[in-house]
Amino acid sequence: MSINTKPSVTGFIATDPKRSETREGKTKFFARFGQPHAQRNEDGTFTQLDPTFSNLVAYGETAEWALENLRKGDSFLAQVNKRDYSFERDGKQVEGEEFIANKISHDSTRHDYVVD
């Protein structure tokens, strides 16, 4: 018997979550999220680096939970599928990635972040 594994991401909600609906009427959650980074120095101390940001989306029951429970600055842990996308806007090619959460919860091991 094999053990089923899925990729996950952790981070902090960097924008106010947004609610919308798909064409099929399913609830959609959308927010930008950040991941903090640090660099270890030779003397053993750490220097905080700028966070990286990406898109987090969820649908259906997962979206409903996220919309009710997650706020800007909250730390989270999510089981995800990564999707790369590409489209044209104003004559320019736009490429990016988003993480589609199948399961999501607060990450109690991390502190919430103050986000401007």
PDB file of C-alpha atoms in Angstrom:
ATOM      1  CA  MET A   1       0.000   0.000   0.000  1.00  0.00           C
ATOM      2  CA  SER A   2       1.316   3.449  -0.864  1.00  0.00           C
ATOM      3  CA  ILE A   3       0.869   6.658   1.074  1.00  0.00           C
ATOM      4  CA  ASN A   4      -0.953   9.426  -0.800  1.00  0.00           C
ATOM      5  CA  THR A   5       1.035  12.679  -0.648  1.00  0.00           C
ATOM      6  CA  LYS A   6       0.143  16.161  -1.894  1.00  0.00           C
ATOM      7  CA  PRO A   7       2.195  19.364  -2.197  1.00  0.00           C
ATOM      8  CA  SER A   8       1.540  22.114   0.323  1.00  0.00           C
ATOM      9  CA  VAL A   9       2.369  25.777   0.824  1.00  0.00           C
ATOM     10  CA  THR A  10       2.584  27.949   3.910  1.00  0.00           C
ATOM     11  CA  GLY A  11       2.625  31.699   4.115  1.00  0.00           C
ATOM     12  CA  PHE A  12       0.574  34.704   5.098  1.00  0.00           C
ATOM     13  CA  ILE A  13      -2.486  36.257   3.502  1.00  0.00           C
ATOM     14  CA  ALA A  14      -1.154  39.497   1.978  1.00  0.00           C
ATOM     15  CA  THR A  15      -4.385  41.023   0.622  1.00  0.00           C
ATOM     16  CA  ASP A  16      -7.987  41.156   1.742  1.00  0.00           C
ATOM     17  CA  PRO A  17      -9.605  37.926   0.511  1.00  0.00           C
ATOM     18  CA  LYS A  18     -12.118  38.322  -2.315  1.00  0.00           C
ATOM     19  CA  ARG A  19     -15.303  36.343  -2.926  1.00  0.00           C
ATOM     20  CA  SER A  20     -16.631  35.638  -6.397  1.00  0.00           C
ATOM     21  CA  GLU A  21     -18.499  32.878  -8.201  1.00  0.00           C
ATOM     22  CA  THR A  22     -17.571  30.621 -11.079  1.00  0.00           C
ATOM     23  CA  ARG A  23     -19.795  30.351 -14.154  1.00  0.00           C
ATOM     24  CA  GLU A  24     -21.244  27.231 -12.532  1.00  0.00           C
ATOM     25  CA  GLY A  25     -22.197  29.163  -9.391  1.00  0.00           C
ATOM     26  CA  LYS A  26     -19.451  27.753  -7.130  1.00  0.00           C
ATOM     27  CA  THR A  27     -17.951  30.069  -4.511  1.00  0.00           C
ATOM     28  CA  LYS A  28     -14.397  31.196  -5.273  1.00  0.00           C
ATOM     29  CA  PHE A  29     -11.835  32.536  -2.769  1.00  0.00           C
ATOM     30  CA  PHE A  30      -8.915  34.634  -4.030  1.00  0.00           C
ATOM     31  CA  ALA A  31      -6.044  36.311  -2.177  1.00  0.00           C
ATOM     32  CA  ARG A  32      -2.410  37.159  -2.732  1.00  0.00           C
ATOM     33  CA  PHE A  33      -0.142  35.403  -0.271  1.00  0.00           C
ATOM     34  CA  GLY A  34       3.429  35.967   0.782  1.00  0.00           C
ATOM     35  CA  GLN A  35       6.211  33.723   1.958  1.00  0.00           C
ATOM     36  CA  PRO A  36       8.864  35.280   4.190  1.00  0.00           C
ATOM     37  CA  HIS A  37      12.519  34.459   3.568  1.00  0.00           C
ATOM     38  CA  ALA A  38      15.675  34.800   5.638  1.00  0.00           C
ATOM     39  CA  GLN A  39      19.348  34.457   4.901  1.00  0.00           C
ATOM     40  CA  ARG A  40      21.786  32.960   7.392  1.00  0.00           C
ATOM     41  CA  ASN A  41      24.857  35.104   7.965  1.00  0.00           C
ATOM     42  CA  GLU A  42      28.363  33.789   8.667  1.00  0.00           C
ATOM     43  CA  ASP A  43      28.067  34.827  12.339  1.00  0.00           C
ATOM     44  CA  GLY A  44      24.961  32.637  12.749  1.00  0.00           C
ATOM     45  CA  THR A  45      22.444  35.489  12.738  1.00  0.00           C
ATOM     46  CA  PHE A  46      19.696  35.847  10.167  1.00  0.00           C
ATOM     47  CA  THR A  47      18.789  38.704   7.854  1.00  0.00           C
ATOM     48  CA  GLN A  48      15.149  39.001   6.797  1.00  0.00           C
ATOM     49  CA  LEU A  49      14.753  39.174   3.025  1.00  0.00           C
ATOM     50  CA  ASP A  50      11.802  40.482   1.046  1.00  0.00           C
ATOM     51  CA  PRO A  51       8.898  38.023   0.855  1.00  0.00           C
ATOM     52  CA  THR A  52       7.784  36.460  -2.410  1.00  0.00           C
ATOM     53  CA  PHE A  53       4.139  36.683  -3.446  1.00  0.00           C
ATOM     54  CA  SER A  54       1.745  34.534  -5.448  1.00  0.00           C
ATOM     55  CA  ASN A  55      -1.989  33.859  -5.895  1.00  0.00           C
ATOM     56  CA  LEU A  56      -4.046  31.520  -3.722  1.00  0.00           C
ATOM     57  CA  VAL A  57      -7.486  30.350  -4.824  1.00  0.00           C
ATOM     58  CA  ALA A  58     -10.027  27.884  -3.475  1.00  0.00           C
ATOM     59  CA  TYR A  59     -13.457  26.727  -4.587  1.00  0.00           C
ATOM     60  CA  GLY A  60     -16.646  25.385  -3.011  1.00  0.00           C
ATOM     61  CA  GLU A  61     -16.560  24.378   0.669  1.00  0.00           C
ATOM     62  CA  THR A  62     -12.855  25.155   0.965  1.00  0.00           C
ATOM     63  CA  ALA A  63     -13.500  28.673  -0.352  1.00  0.00           C
ATOM     64  CA  GLU A  64     -16.418  29.167   2.062  1.00  0.00           C
ATOM     65  CA  TRP A  65     -14.227  28.175   5.034  1.00  0.00           C
ATOM     66  CA  ALA A  66     -11.366  30.416   3.890  1.00  0.00           C
ATOM     67  CA  LEU A  67     -13.671  33.409   3.381  1.00  0.00           C
ATOM     68  CA  GLU A  68     -15.156  32.979   6.868  1.00  0.00           C
ATOM     69  CA  ASN A  69     -11.875  32.350   8.682  1.00  0.00           C
ATOM     70  CA  LEU A  70      -8.892  33.942   6.931  1.00  0.00           C
ATOM     71  CA  ARG A  71      -8.023  37.627   7.050  1.00  0.00           C
ATOM     72  CA  LYS A  72      -5.166  39.737   5.754  1.00  0.00           C
ATOM     73  CA  GLY A  73      -2.073  38.964   7.861  1.00  0.00           C
ATOM     74  CA  ASP A  74      -3.180  35.448   8.909  1.00  0.00           C
ATOM     75  CA  SER A  75      -0.717  32.583   8.584  1.00  0.00           C
ATOM     76  CA  PHE A  76      -2.027  29.550   6.719  1.00  0.00           C
ATOM     77  CA  LEU A  77      -1.135  26.049   5.603  1.00  0.00           C
ATOM     78  CA  ALA A  78      -2.743  24.669   2.435  1.00  0.00           C
ATOM     79  CA  GLN A  79      -2.704  21.454   0.441  1.00  0.00           C
ATOM     80  CA  VAL A  80      -2.484  22.683  -3.153  1.00  0.00           C
ATOM     81  CA  ASN A  81      -2.173  22.046  -6.845  1.00  0.00           C
ATOM     82  CA  LYS A  82      -0.020  24.545  -8.749  1.00  0.00           C
ATOM     83  CA  ARG A  83      -1.324  25.923 -12.040  1.00  0.00           C
ATOM     84  CA  ASP A  84       0.703  28.006 -14.478  1.00  0.00           C
ATOM     85  CA  TYR A  85      -1.267  30.385 -16.684  1.00  0.00           C
ATOM     86  CA  SER A  86      -0.716  32.646 -19.657  1.00  0.00           C
ATOM     87  CA  PHE A  87      -3.003  35.145 -21.371  1.00  0.00           C
ATOM     88  CA  GLU A  88      -2.839  38.305 -23.435  1.00  0.00           C
ATOM     89  CA  ARG A  89      -3.808  41.689 -21.943  1.00  0.00           C
ATOM     90  CA  ASP A  90      -3.531  44.960 -23.851  1.00  0.00           C
ATOM     91  CA  GLY A  91      -1.337  43.298 -26.467  1.00  0.00           C
ATOM     92  CA  LYS A  92       1.127  41.931 -23.893  1.00  0.00           C
ATOM     93  CA  GLN A  93       1.592  38.347 -22.778  1.00  0.00           C
ATOM     94  CA  VAL A  94       0.931  37.871 -19.045  1.00  0.00           C
ATOM     95  CA  GLU A  95       2.300  34.750 -17.348  1.00  0.00           C
ATOM     96  CA  GLY A  96       1.968  33.641 -13.775  1.00  0.00           C
ATOM     97  CA  GLU A  97       1.154  30.881 -11.372  1.00  0.00           C
ATOM     98  CA  GLU A  98      -1.548  30.246  -8.848  1.00  0.00           C
ATOM     99  CA  PHE A  99      -1.979  27.732  -6.094  1.00  0.00           C
ATOM    100  CA  ILE A 100      -5.366  26.052  -5.872  1.00  0.00           C
ATOM    101  CA  ALA A 101      -6.101  24.989  -2.295  1.00  0.00           C
ATOM    102  CA  ASN A 102      -7.895  21.679  -1.810  1.00  0.00           C
ATOM    103  CA  LYS A 103      -7.605  22.018   1.981  1.00  0.00           C
ATOM    104  CA  ILE A 104      -6.632  25.071   3.996  1.00  0.00           C
ATOM    105  CA  SER A 105      -6.276  25.991   7.663  1.00  0.00           C
ATOM    106  CA  HIS A 106      -4.605  28.437   9.996  1.00  0.00           C
ATOM    107  CA  ASP A 107      -0.938  27.690  10.626  1.00  0.00           C
ATOM    108  CA  SER A 108      -0.716  27.784  14.416  1.00  0.00           C
ATOM    109  CA  THR A 109       3.082  27.393  14.380  1.00  0.00           C
ATOM    110  CA  ARG A 110       3.591  30.825  12.822  1.00  0.00           C
ATOM    111  CA  HIS A 111       2.710  34.289  14.000  1.00  0.00           C
ATOM    112  CA  ASP A 112       0.314  36.473  12.081  1.00  0.00           C
ATOM    113  CA  TYR A 113       1.896  39.170   9.953  1.00  0.00           C
ATOM    114  CA  VAL A 114       1.288  42.893   9.859  1.00  0.00           C
ATOM    115  CA  VAL A 115       0.654  43.717   6.219  1.00  0.00           C
ATOM    116  CA  ASP A 116       0.491  47.309   5.000  1.00  0.00           C
TER     117      ASP A 116
END
